[in-house]
PDB file of C-alpha atoms in Angstrom:
ATOM      1  CA  MET P   1      54.833  11.573 -14.955  1.00 75.00           C
ATOM      2  CA  ASN P   2      53.184  12.659 -18.209  1.00 92.00           C
ATOM      3  CA  ILE P   3      49.453  12.272 -18.934  1.00 93.00           C
ATOM      4  CA  GLN P   4      49.839   8.991 -20.869  1.00 94.00           C
ATOM      5  CA  GLU P   5      51.803   7.408 -18.025  1.00 95.00           C
ATOM      6  CA  GLN P   6      49.267   8.651 -15.505  1.00 94.00           C
ATOM      7  CA  ILE P   7      46.425   6.999 -17.467  1.00 94.00           C
ATOM      8  CA  ARG P   8      48.361   3.716 -17.766  1.00 94.00           C
ATOM      9  CA  ASP P   9      49.033   3.814 -14.029  1.00 95.00           C
ATOM     10  CA  LEU P  10      45.284   4.163 -13.303  1.00 95.00           C
ATOM     11  CA  LEU P  11      44.572   1.212 -15.650  1.00 95.00           C
ATOM     12  CA  LYS P  12      47.156  -1.098 -14.021  1.00 94.00           C
ATOM     13  CA  PRO P  13      44.536  -2.958 -11.889  1.00 94.00           C
ATOM     14  CA  ALA P  14      42.869  -4.130 -15.146  1.00 92.00           C
ATOM     15  CA  GLY P  15      46.078  -5.775 -16.392  1.00 93.00           C
ATOM     16  CA  LYS P  16      48.673  -5.180 -19.128  1.00 93.00           C
ATOM     17  CA  GLN P  17      46.594  -6.860 -21.812  1.00 92.00           C
ATOM     18  CA  VAL P  18      43.675  -4.449 -21.306  1.00 92.00           C
ATOM     19  CA  ILE P  19      46.086  -1.484 -21.413  1.00 93.00           C
ATOM     20  CA  SER P  20      47.474  -2.749 -24.722  1.00 94.00           C
ATOM     21  CA  PHE P  21      43.956  -2.739 -26.204  1.00 92.00           C
ATOM     22  CA  VAL P  22      43.503   1.022 -25.551  1.00 93.00           C
ATOM     23  CA  GLU P  23      46.961   2.414 -26.351  1.00 94.00           C
ATOM     24  CA  GLU P  24      45.524   4.354 -29.280  1.00 92.00           C
ATOM     25  CA  ASP P  25      42.760   5.769 -27.047  1.00 94.00           C
ATOM     26  CA  ILE P  26      45.326   6.832 -24.460  1.00 94.00           C
ATOM     27  CA  ASP P  27      47.228   8.838 -27.076  1.00 94.00           C
ATOM     28  CA  ILE P  28      44.056  10.456 -28.453  1.00 93.00           C
ATOM     29  CA  LEU P  29      42.376  11.375 -25.130  1.00 94.00           C
ATOM     30  CA  SER P  30      45.578  12.641 -23.538  1.00 93.00           C
ATOM     31  CA  THR P  31      45.690  15.410 -26.168  1.00 93.00           C
ATOM     32  CA  HIS P  32      42.259  16.631 -25.022  1.00 94.00           C
ATOM     33  CA  ILE P  33      43.209  17.105 -21.359  1.00 94.00           C
ATOM     34  CA  GLU P  34      43.262  20.818 -20.566  1.00 92.00           C
ATOM     35  CA  ASP P  35      45.886  22.546 -18.417  1.00 91.00           C
ATOM     36  CA  ASP P  36      43.464  23.220 -15.536  1.00 91.00           C
ATOM     37  CA  GLU P  37      42.069  19.659 -15.654  1.00 93.00           C
ATOM     38  CA  GLN P  38      43.195  16.735 -13.526  1.00 94.00           C
ATOM     39  CA  ILE P  39      42.501  13.046 -14.217  1.00 95.00           C
ATOM     40  CA  ILE P  40      40.690  11.370 -11.343  1.00 95.00           C
ATOM     41  CA  SER P  41      40.155   7.831 -12.636  1.00 95.00           C
ATOM     42  CA  ALA P  42      40.346   5.695 -15.777  1.00 95.00           C
ATOM     43  CA  THR P  43      38.798   2.459 -16.999  1.00 95.00           C
ATOM     44  CA  THR P  44      37.699   0.672 -20.162  1.00 94.00           C
ATOM     45  CA  GLY P  45      34.580  -0.582 -21.852  1.00 91.00           C
ATOM     46  CA  SER P  46      34.100  -2.950 -24.760  1.00 84.00           C
ATOM     47  CA  LYS P  47      31.649  -3.197 -27.636  1.00 81.00           C
ATOM     48  CA  LYS P  48      31.793  -5.792 -30.405  1.00 76.00           C
ATOM     49  CA  LEU P  49      35.299  -6.892 -29.367  1.00 78.00           C
ATOM     50  CA  THR P  50      36.548  -3.290 -29.433  1.00 84.00           C
ATOM     51  CA  TYR P  51      37.876  -1.665 -26.258  1.00 89.00           C
ATOM     52  CA  PHE P  52      37.274   1.993 -25.422  1.00 92.00           C
ATOM     53  CA  LEU P  53      38.962   4.185 -22.849  1.00 95.00           C
ATOM     54  CA  PHE P  54      36.948   6.217 -20.295  1.00 96.00           C
ATOM     55  CA  LEU P  55      38.492   9.064 -18.326  1.00 95.00           C
ATOM     56  CA  LEU P  56      36.965  10.894 -15.371  1.00 95.00           C
ATOM     57  CA  THR P  57      38.510  14.296 -14.738  1.00 95.00           C
ATOM     58  CA  THR P  58      37.787  17.207 -12.445  1.00 94.00           C
ATOM     59  CA  LYS P  59      35.735  18.790 -15.258  1.00 94.00           C
ATOM     60  CA  ARG P  60      34.519  16.085 -17.640  1.00 95.00           C
ATOM     61  CA  LEU P  61      33.779  12.465 -18.434  1.00 95.00           C
ATOM     62  CA  LEU P  62      35.716  11.604 -21.626  1.00 95.00           C
ATOM     63  CA  THR P  63      35.604   8.678 -24.050  1.00 94.00           C
ATOM     64  CA  LEU P  64      35.755   7.768 -27.745  1.00 91.00           C
ATOM     65  CA  GLU P  65      33.020   6.397 -29.975  1.00 86.00           C
ATOM     66  CA  LYS P  66      33.722   4.323 -33.060  1.00 80.00           C
ATOM     67  CA  ASP P  67      32.015   5.062 -36.382  1.00 74.00           C
ATOM     68  CA  LYS P  68      32.756   4.534 -40.081  1.00 73.00           C
ATOM     69  CA  LYS P  69      35.268   7.370 -40.070  1.00 74.00           C
ATOM     70  CA  GLY P  70      37.109   5.980 -37.041  1.00 78.00           C
ATOM     71  CA  LYS P  71      36.947   7.033 -33.388  1.00 83.00           C
ATOM     72  CA  THR P  72      35.225  10.254 -32.398  1.00 89.00           C
ATOM     73  CA  PHE P  73      36.035  12.216 -29.260  1.00 92.00           C
ATOM     74  CA  VAL P  74      33.098  12.525 -26.816  1.00 94.00           C
ATOM     75  CA  SER P  75      33.018  14.828 -23.803  1.00 95.00           C
ATOM     76  CA  TYR P  76      30.397  15.167 -21.043  1.00 96.00           C
ATOM     77  CA  ASP P  77      30.654  18.243 -18.820  1.00 95.00           C
ATOM     78  CA  VAL P  78      30.354  17.103 -15.185  1.00 93.00           C
ATOM     79  CA  ASN P  79      28.153  20.092 -14.316  1.00 93.00           C
ATOM     80  CA  ALA P  80      25.639  19.123 -17.007  1.00 94.00           C
ATOM     81  CA  ILE P  81      25.263  15.509 -15.842  1.00 93.00           C
ATOM     82  CA  SER P  82      22.248  14.613 -13.684  1.00 92.00           C
ATOM     83  CA  ASN P  83      20.399  11.527 -12.439  1.00 91.00           C
ATOM     84  CA  LEU P  84      23.539   9.396 -12.635  1.00 93.00           C
ATOM     85  CA  VAL P  85      23.051   5.783 -11.544  1.00 92.00           C
ATOM     86  CA  VAL P  86      25.712   3.046 -11.398  1.00 93.00           C
ATOM     87  CA  ASN P  87      24.440  -0.497 -11.929  1.00 92.00           C
ATOM     88  CA  ARG P  88      27.027  -3.132 -11.022  1.00 91.00           C
ATOM     89  CA  LYS P  89      26.304  -6.382 -12.856  1.00 89.00           C
ATOM     90  CA  ILE P  90      28.206  -9.653 -13.162  1.00 87.00           C
ATOM     91  CA  PHE P  91      29.965  -9.034 -16.476  1.00 86.00           C
ATOM     92  CA  ALA P  92      29.668  -5.260 -16.825  1.00 91.00           C
ATOM     93  CA  VAL P  93      29.046  -2.014 -14.974  1.00 93.00           C
ATOM     94  CA  GLU P  94      26.358   0.184 -16.540  1.00 93.00           C
ATOM     95  CA  VAL P  95      26.344   3.932 -15.981  1.00 94.00           C
ATOM     96  CA  ASP P  96      23.101   5.749 -16.813  1.00 94.00           C
ATOM     97  CA  PHE P  97      22.660   9.504 -16.640  1.00 95.00           C
ATOM     98  CA  THR P  98      20.910  12.480 -18.195  1.00 94.00           C
ATOM     99  CA  TYR P  99      22.998  14.909 -20.231  1.00 94.00           C
ATOM    100  CA  LEU P 100      21.380  18.019 -21.749  1.00 89.00           C
ATOM    101  CA  LYS P 101      17.976  16.264 -21.682  1.00 89.00           C
ATOM    102  CA  ASN P 102      19.447  13.193 -23.434  1.00 93.00           C
ATOM    103  CA  GLU P 103      19.526   9.780 -21.764  1.00 94.00           C
ATOM    104  CA  ILE P 104      23.054   8.329 -21.897  1.00 94.00           C
ATOM    105  CA  LYS P 105      24.082   4.730 -21.148  1.00 93.00           C
ATOM    106  CA  LEU P 106      27.727   3.685 -20.829  1.00 93.00           C
ATOM    107  CA  LYS P 107      28.833   0.068 -20.505  1.00 92.00           C
ATOM    108  CA  LEU P 108      32.118  -0.449 -18.646  1.00 93.00           C
ATOM    109  CA  THR P 109      34.211  -3.572 -18.294  1.00 91.00           C
ATOM    110  CA  ASN P 110      33.728  -5.140 -14.876  1.00 90.00           C
ATOM    111  CA  ASP P 111      37.360  -5.349 -13.749  1.00 92.00           C
ATOM    112  CA  ASN P 112      39.605  -4.008 -10.993  1.00 93.00           C
ATOM    113  CA  ALA P 113      40.040  -0.660 -12.746  1.00 93.00           C
ATOM    114  CA  THR P 114      36.299  -0.082 -13.078  1.00 93.00           C
ATOM    115  CA  LYS P 115      35.583  -0.558  -9.366  1.00 93.00           C
ATOM    116  CA  PRO P 116      37.395   2.648  -8.252  1.00 94.00           C
ATOM    117  CA  PHE P 117      36.071   4.442 -11.368  1.00 95.00           C
ATOM    118  CA  ALA P 118      32.460   3.620 -10.383  1.00 93.00           C
ATOM    119  CA  ASN P 119      33.159   4.604  -6.769  1.00 93.00           C
ATOM    120  CA  GLU P 120      34.486   7.997  -7.886  1.00 94.00           C
ATOM    121  CA  LEU P 121      31.353   8.587  -9.978  1.00 93.00           C
ATOM    122  CA  GLU P 122      29.194   7.910  -6.926  1.00 91.00           C
ATOM    123  CA  ASN P 123      31.389  10.166  -4.790  1.00 91.00           C
ATOM    124  CA  ILE P 124      30.832  13.032  -7.222  1.00 91.00           C
ATOM    125  CA  PHE P 125      27.173  12.532  -8.097  1.00 89.00           C
ATOM    126  CA  GLY P 126      25.974  10.687  -5.004  1.00 85.00           C
ATOM    127  CA  ILE P 127      24.122   7.408  -4.723  1.00 79.00           C
ATOM    128  CA  PRO P 128      20.409   7.903  -5.461  1.00 74.00           C
ATOM    129  CA  GLU P 129      18.074   6.726  -2.745  1.00 65.00           C
ATOM    130  CA  LYS P 130      16.182   3.605  -3.644  1.00 63.00           C
ATOM    131  CA  THR P 131      12.477   4.105  -3.310  1.00 62.00           C
ATOM    132  CA  ILE P 132      10.775   1.123  -1.747  1.00 63.00           C
ATOM    133  CA  PRO P 133       7.562   0.474  -3.638  1.00 66.00           C
ATOM    134  CA  LYS P 134       4.518   0.353  -1.449  1.00 66.00           C
ATOM    135  CA  LYS P 135       2.956  -3.015  -1.219  1.00 67.00           C
ATOM    136  CA  LYS P 136      -0.416  -3.041  -2.779  1.00 63.00           C
ATOM    137  CA  GLU P 137      -3.083  -3.977  -0.341  1.00 59.00           C
ATOM    138  CA  LYS P 138      -4.412  -7.335  -1.355  1.00 61.00           C
ATOM    139  CA  GLU P 139      -8.082  -7.286  -1.994  1.00 58.00           C
ATOM    140  CA  PRO P 140      -9.942 -10.083  -0.215  1.00 56.00           C
ATOM    141  CA  LYS P 141     -11.162 -13.061  -2.124  1.00 68.00           C
ATOM    142  CA  ALA P 142     -14.828 -12.655  -2.905  1.00 81.00           C
ATOM    143  CA  ILE P 143     -16.885 -13.843   0.072  1.00 87.00           C
ATOM    144  CA  LYS P 144     -20.486 -14.686  -0.685  1.00 90.00           C
ATOM    145  CA  LEU P 145     -23.164 -15.416   1.911  1.00 91.00           C
ATOM    146  CA  ASN P 146     -26.845 -16.175   1.384  1.00 92.00           C
ATOM    147  CA  MET P 147     -28.537 -14.347   4.254  1.00 92.00           C
ATOM    148  CA  ASN P 148     -31.608 -15.329   6.234  1.00 90.00           C
ATOM    149  CA  ILE P 149     -32.480 -11.910   7.681  1.00 88.00           C
ATOM    150  CA  LEU P 150     -34.433 -12.077  10.929  1.00 84.00           C
ATOM    151  CA  ASN P 151     -34.754  -8.359  11.396  1.00 82.00           C
ATOM    152  CA  GLY P 152     -33.826  -5.224   9.454  1.00 83.00           C
ATOM    153  CA  LYS P 153     -35.149  -5.975   5.948  1.00 87.00           C
ATOM    154  CA  GLU P 154     -37.239  -2.810   6.001  1.00 86.00           C
ATOM    155  CA  GLN P 155     -34.053  -0.729   6.140  1.00 87.00           C
ATOM    156  CA  LEU P 156     -32.823  -2.014   2.792  1.00 89.00           C
ATOM    157  CA  LYS P 157     -33.782  -0.215  -0.394  1.00 82.00           C
ATOM    158  CA  ASP P 158     -35.781  -3.198  -1.731  1.00 83.00           C
ATOM    159  CA  ARG P 159     -37.695  -6.163  -0.386  1.00 83.00           C
ATOM    160  CA  GLY P 160     -37.371  -9.563  -1.979  1.00 87.00           C
ATOM    161  CA  PHE P 161     -36.937 -13.284  -1.523  1.00 89.00           C
ATOM    162  CA  SER P 162     -33.193 -13.630  -1.936  1.00 92.00           C
ATOM    163  CA  TYR P 163     -30.646 -11.644   0.091  1.00 94.00           C
ATOM    164  CA  VAL P 164     -26.961 -12.152  -0.711  1.00 94.00           C
ATOM    165  CA  LEU P 165     -24.018 -10.503   1.067  1.00 94.00           C
ATOM    166  CA  ARG P 166     -20.791 -10.208  -0.906  1.00 93.00           C
ATOM    167  CA  GLN P 167     -17.400  -8.702  -0.025  1.00 91.00           C
ATOM    168  CA  THR P 168     -14.795  -7.941  -2.686  1.00 85.00           C
ATOM    169  CA  LYS P 169     -13.209  -4.878  -1.057  1.00 87.00           C
ATOM    170  CA  HIS P 170     -11.740  -4.335   2.393  1.00 88.00           C
ATOM    171  CA  GLY P 171     -14.204  -2.775   4.825  1.00 90.00           C
ATOM    172  CA  TYR P 172     -17.215  -2.838   2.486  1.00 92.00           C
ATOM    173  CA  VAL P 173     -19.970  -5.305   1.600  1.00 93.00           C
ATOM    174  CA  ASP P 174     -22.543  -5.418  -1.177  1.00 94.00           C
ATOM    175  CA  ILE P 175     -26.076  -6.626  -0.553  1.00 94.00           C
ATOM    176  CA  LEU P 176     -27.908  -8.045  -3.565  1.00 93.00           C
ATOM    177  CA  ILE P 177     -31.667  -8.481  -3.399  1.00 93.00           C
ATOM    178  CA  ASP P 178     -33.114 -10.911  -5.961  1.00 91.00           C
ATOM    179  CA  ASN P 179     -29.952 -10.418  -8.079  1.00 87.00           C
ATOM    180  CA  LYS P 180     -30.729  -6.729  -8.622  1.00 89.00           C
ATOM    181  CA  GLU P 181     -28.177  -3.927  -8.613  1.00 90.00           C
ATOM    182  CA  PRO P 182     -26.326  -4.240  -5.277  1.00 92.00           C
ATOM    183  CA  GLU P 183     -26.161  -1.583  -2.580  1.00 93.00           C
ATOM    184  CA  THR P 184     -22.772  -1.012  -0.952  1.00 94.00           C
ATOM    185  CA  PHE P 185     -22.347  -0.535   2.816  1.00 95.00           C
ATOM    186  CA  LYS P 186     -19.353   0.088   5.062  1.00 94.00           C
ATOM    187  CA  LEU P 187     -18.908  -2.891   7.387  1.00 92.00           C
ATOM    188  CA  VAL P 188     -18.312  -1.365  10.823  1.00 90.00           C
ATOM    189  CA  ARG P 189     -18.306  -4.690  12.651  1.00 87.00           C
ATOM    190  CA  TRP P 190     -20.237  -7.892  13.095  1.00 87.00           C
ATOM    191  CA  GLU P 191     -20.993  -9.867  16.240  1.00 83.00           C
ATOM    192  CA  ARG P 192     -22.231 -13.316  16.948  1.00 79.00           C
ATOM    193  CA  VAL P 193     -25.256 -13.140  19.215  1.00 67.00           C
ATOM    194  CA  GLU P 194     -24.998 -15.554  22.083  1.00 58.00           C
ATOM    195  CA  ASN P 195     -27.144 -13.665  24.554  1.00 50.00           C
ATOM    196  CA  ILE P 196     -30.394 -12.439  22.991  1.00 50.00           C
ATOM    197  CA  GLN P 197     -31.090  -9.988  25.814  1.00 47.00           C
ATOM    198  CA  LYS P 198     -27.609  -8.453  25.616  1.00 49.00           C
ATOM    199  CA  SER P 199     -27.830  -8.218  21.834  1.00 48.00           C
ATOM    200  CA  ALA P 200     -31.172  -6.430  22.053  1.00 47.00           C
ATOM    201  CA  LEU P 201     -29.623  -3.794  24.310  1.00 47.00           C
ATOM    202  CA  ASP P 202     -26.588  -3.370  22.068  1.00 53.00           C
ATOM    203  CA  ILE P 203     -28.651  -3.008  18.908  1.00 53.00           C
ATOM    204  CA  ALA P 204     -31.069  -0.611  20.560  1.00 50.00           C
ATOM    205  CA  GLY P 205     -28.105   1.614  21.397  1.00 52.00           C
ATOM    206  CA  TRP P 206     -27.093   1.639  17.741  1.00 58.00           C
ATOM    207  CA  THR P 207     -30.223   3.276  16.371  1.00 50.00           C
ATOM    208  CA  VAL P 208     -30.311   6.743  14.842  1.00 34.00           C
ATOM    209  CA  ILE P 209     -32.971   9.199  13.765  1.00 33.00           C
ATOM    210  CA  GLY P 210     -34.744   7.843  10.726  1.00 37.00           C
ATOM    211  CA  SER P 211     -33.929   4.224  11.509  1.00 40.00           C
ATOM    212  CA  LYS P 212     -36.860   1.872  11.093  1.00 41.00           C
ATOM    213  CA  PHE P 213     -35.236  -0.909  13.067  1.00 41.00           C
ATOM    214  CA  GLY P 214     -37.615  -0.613  15.999  1.00 43.00           C
ATOM    215  CA  ASN P 215     -37.084  -0.767  19.729  1.00 44.00           C
ATOM    216  CA  ALA P 216     -35.173  -3.397  21.639  1.00 42.00           C
ATOM    217  CA  GLY P 217     -38.295  -5.269  22.659  1.00 46.00           C
ATOM    218  CA  ALA P 218     -39.406  -5.696  19.045  1.00 47.00           C
ATOM    219  CA  ILE P 219     -35.934  -6.830  18.030  1.00 48.00           C
ATOM    220  CA  ALA P 220     -35.697  -9.449  20.720  1.00 48.00           C
ATOM    221  CA  GLY P 221     -39.236 -10.584  19.992  1.00 51.00           C
ATOM    222  CA  ALA P 222     -38.508 -11.019  16.302  1.00 48.00           C
ATOM    223  CA  MET P 223     -35.326 -12.899  17.068  1.00 50.00           C
ATOM    224  CA  GLY P 224     -37.008 -15.160  19.559  1.00 50.00           C
ATOM    225  CA  ALA P 225     -39.811 -15.978  17.126  1.00 47.00           C
ATOM    226  CA  ASN P 226     -37.510 -16.839  14.231  1.00 46.00           C
ATOM    227  CA  ILE P 227     -34.523 -18.548  15.770  1.00 47.00           C
ATOM    228  CA  GLY P 228     -36.136 -21.902  16.507  1.00 46.00           C
ATOM    229  CA  LYS P 229     -33.770 -24.709  17.457  1.00 48.00           C
ATOM    230  CA  ASP P 230     -30.733 -23.122  15.833  1.00 48.00           C
ATOM    231  CA  LYS P 231     -29.704 -20.268  18.130  1.00 56.00           C
ATOM    232  CA  SER P 232     -26.767 -19.113  15.989  1.00 75.00           C
ATOM    233  CA  VAL P 233     -27.486 -15.488  15.199  1.00 82.00           C
ATOM    234  CA  ALA P 234     -25.231 -12.644  14.110  1.00 85.00           C
ATOM    235  CA  THR P 235     -25.671  -8.901  13.890  1.00 86.00           C
ATOM    236  CA  LEU P 236     -24.102  -6.935  11.028  1.00 89.00           C
ATOM    237  CA  PHE P 237     -23.431  -3.277  11.797  1.00 89.00           C
ATOM    238  CA  LEU P 238     -23.467  -1.471   8.444  1.00 91.00           C
ATOM    239  CA  LYS P 239     -23.285   2.150   7.350  1.00 92.00           C
ATOM    240  CA  ARG P 240     -24.583   3.832   4.231  1.00 92.00           C
ATOM    241  CA  GLU P 241     -22.544   6.475   2.463  1.00 90.00           C
ATOM    242  CA  ASN P 242     -24.699   9.184   4.049  1.00 90.00           C
ATOM    243  CA  GLY P 243     -23.787   7.886   7.530  1.00 87.00           C
ATOM    244  CA  GLU P 244     -27.102   6.120   8.199  1.00 89.00           C
ATOM    245  CA  LYS P 245     -26.588   3.145  10.504  1.00 88.00           C
ATOM    246  CA  ILE P 246     -28.099  -0.152   9.394  1.00 88.00           C
ATOM    247  CA  PRO P 247     -28.017  -3.096  11.835  1.00 88.00           C
ATOM    248  CA  LEU P 248     -29.111  -6.442  10.338  1.00 88.00           C
ATOM    249  CA  VAL P 249     -29.858  -9.544  12.415  1.00 86.00           C
ATOM    250  CA  ILE P 250     -29.276 -12.740  10.434  1.00 87.00           C
ATOM    251  CA  LYS P 251     -29.661 -16.423  11.191  1.00 87.00           C
ATOM    252  CA  CYS P 252     -26.435 -18.418  10.821  1.00 84.00           C
ATOM    253  CA  ASP P 253     -25.258 -21.990  10.680  1.00 85.00           C
ATOM    254  CA  LYS P 254     -21.698 -23.174  11.146  1.00 84.00           C
ATOM    255  CA  LYS P 255     -20.703 -22.497   7.536  1.00 88.00           C
ATOM    256  CA  ASP P 256     -22.217 -19.017   7.634  1.00 88.00           C
ATOM    257  CA  LEU P 257     -20.222 -18.155  10.747  1.00 85.00           C
ATOM    258  CA  GLU P 258     -17.044 -19.361   9.060  1.00 86.00           C
ATOM    259  CA  LYS P 259     -17.718 -17.007   6.135  1.00 88.00           C
ATOM    260  CA  LEU P 260     -18.473 -14.117   8.478  1.00 88.00           C
ATOM    261  CA  SER P 261     -15.142 -14.695  10.205  1.00 86.00           C
ATOM    262  CA  LEU P 262     -13.408 -14.017   6.882  1.00 87.00           C
ATOM    263  CA  LEU P 263     -15.014 -10.601   6.446  1.00 87.00           C
ATOM    264  CA  ILE P 264     -12.680  -7.625   6.790  1.00 87.00           C
ATOM    265  CA  VAL P 265     -14.205  -4.681   8.638  1.00 89.00           C
ATOM    266  CA  ALA P 266     -13.485  -1.014   7.957  1.00 87.00           C
ATOM    267  CA  GLU P 267     -10.288   0.355   9.480  1.00 74.00           C
ATOM    268  CA  GLU P 268     -12.035   3.307  11.111  1.00 60.00           C
ATOM    269  CA  GLU P 269     -13.247   2.334  14.533  1.00 50.00           C
ATOM    270  CA  GLU P 270     -16.566   3.546  15.792  1.00 44.00           C
ATOM    271  CA  THR P 271     -15.848   6.006  18.565  1.00 43.00           C
ATOM    272  CA  THR P 272     -18.189   7.986  20.686  1.00 40.00           C
ATOM    273  CA  GLN P 273     -16.835  11.267  22.010  1.00 38.00           C
ATOM    274  CA  ALA P 274     -17.767  11.980  25.565  1.00 40.00           C
ATOM    275  CA  ALA P 275     -19.975  15.017  25.982  1.00 42.00           C
ATOM    276  CA  PRO P 276     -18.484  17.863  28.001  1.00 47.00           C
ATOM    277  CA  PRO P 277     -19.521  17.842  31.626  1.00 46.00           C
ATOM    278  CA  SER P 278     -22.713  19.756  32.241  1.00 44.00           C
ATOM    279  CA  THR P 279     -23.106  22.184  35.075  1.00 43.00           C
ATOM    280  CA  THR P 280     -26.631  20.890  35.675  1.00 42.00           C
ATOM    281  CA  SER P 281     -27.469  17.281  36.378  1.00 45.00           C
ATOM    282  CA  SER P 282     -29.647  15.441  33.838  1.00 51.00           C
ATOM    283  CA  ILE P 283     -31.504  12.157  34.105  1.00 55.00           C
ATOM    284  CA  PRO P 284     -31.164   9.713  31.162  1.00 62.00           C
ATOM    285  CA  THR P 285     -34.929   9.423  30.705  1.00 67.00           C
ATOM    286  CA  ASP P 286     -34.877   7.748  27.267  1.00 68.00           C
ATOM    287  CA  GLU P 287     -32.506   5.014  28.418  1.00 72.00           C
ATOM    288  CA  LEU P 288     -34.585   4.323  31.503  1.00 72.00           C
ATOM    289  CA  ILE P 289     -37.740   4.039  29.389  1.00 73.00           C
ATOM    290  CA  LYS P 290     -36.024   1.527  27.101  1.00 72.00           C
ATOM    291  CA  LEU P 291     -34.865  -0.504  30.078  1.00 73.00           C
ATOM    292  CA  LYS P 292     -38.411  -0.498  31.478  1.00 74.00           C
ATOM    293  CA  GLU P 293     -39.767  -1.717  28.144  1.00 71.00           C
ATOM    294  CA  LEU P 294     -37.257  -4.567  28.151  1.00 73.00           C
ATOM    295  CA  MET P 295     -38.197  -5.547  31.678  1.00 74.00           C
ATOM    296  CA  ASP P 296     -41.931  -5.391  30.868  1.00 74.00           C
ATOM    297  CA  ALA P 297     -41.343  -7.590  27.804  1.00 68.00           C
ATOM    298  CA  GLY P 298     -39.667 -10.174  30.025  1.00 69.00           C
ATOM    299  CA  ILE P 299     -36.283  -9.698  28.433  1.00 67.00           C
ATOM    300  CA  LEU P 300     -34.648  -8.215  31.537  1.00 70.00           C
ATOM    301  CA  THR P 301     -35.183  -9.378  35.088  1.00 77.00           C
ATOM    302  CA  GLN P 302     -35.910  -6.957  37.917  1.00 82.00           C
ATOM    303  CA  GLU P 303     -32.343  -7.426  39.184  1.00 79.00           C
ATOM    304  CA  GLU P 304     -30.853  -6.656  35.756  1.00 74.00           C
ATOM    305  CA  PHE P 305     -33.078  -3.601  35.417  1.00 77.00           C
ATOM    306  CA  ASP P 306     -32.068  -2.283  38.844  1.00 79.00           C
ATOM    307  CA  ALA P 307     -28.364  -2.811  38.127  1.00 76.00           C
ATOM    308  CA  LYS P 308     -28.549  -0.986  34.804  1.00 76.00           C
ATOM    309  CA  LYS P 309     -30.629   1.787  36.342  1.00 75.00           C
ATOM    310  CA  LYS P 310     -28.023   2.390  39.055  1.00 72.00           C
ATOM    311  CA  GLN P 311     -25.304   2.460  36.385  1.00 72.00           C
ATOM    312  CA  LEU P 312     -27.154   5.125  34.369  1.00 70.00           C
ATOM    313  CA  LEU P 313     -27.913   7.247  37.395  1.00 70.00           C
ATOM    314  CA  GLY P 314     -24.371   6.888  38.726  1.00 65.00           C
ATOM    315  CA  ILE P 315     -25.583   5.544  42.032  1.00 64.00           C
TER     316      ILE P 315
END
């Protein structure tokens, strides 16, 4: 079987009519096949009602391009082809690749001859892995809450009449005071306060050096004096960029609680690493003093104080 017959045999799946359209191409390209070169596959492509022959050999990808002077021989060395991608579409198969820093696009006829041709290209150059684009994290819809702060105003950078909390970014909230430039805090968590005594203990445990929040007795006293008939209260646990912890106690109604439930807290959880065991026993004096203050203020009963004391002392 000579080269022309071999090419026609590879084009048989496309049909006799298609072969008749590229008889001239078969004669031209067959003269360019070298002695040490074998034809792997053949197919056709069309442009402006003109058919072109494409040959894939062990060394090259061959075709003809039409210009004013006629058809020009085009050869792509297989070793110089990179980034080849086959795009199978309904009416055509597009082959894109880089050749000597030039971007090349070939459009093949989508027929039964092109299917094995495209498969051979992918066998030689491989199928590029499809990168799955990362889904962009949706930013929350702006949540705005007019705050009635019961305790913690002194920790904010300004004092005013209007306090507005706003969240437009996951894990962070802005606090605007009298519509001035907002201050941004990390939202560690928030909790609805149902038990004033329990909340006072929790908040007292969340104080750090430099905090002006006050002791648990003062917190509970302020809350008790300001709550009135509506006992819906929430505590916002915030952090400044420098790590300073800012707990705010705010008065809430039903709508406020609904807005708080939409807030998205920071992903990093607050963790407390356990201190390494000490060879000498130590008594948690500070904690016991705080508990005593709470009991003296009437916030804790004697029974609650004794139970907490035993827990601290490990009795």
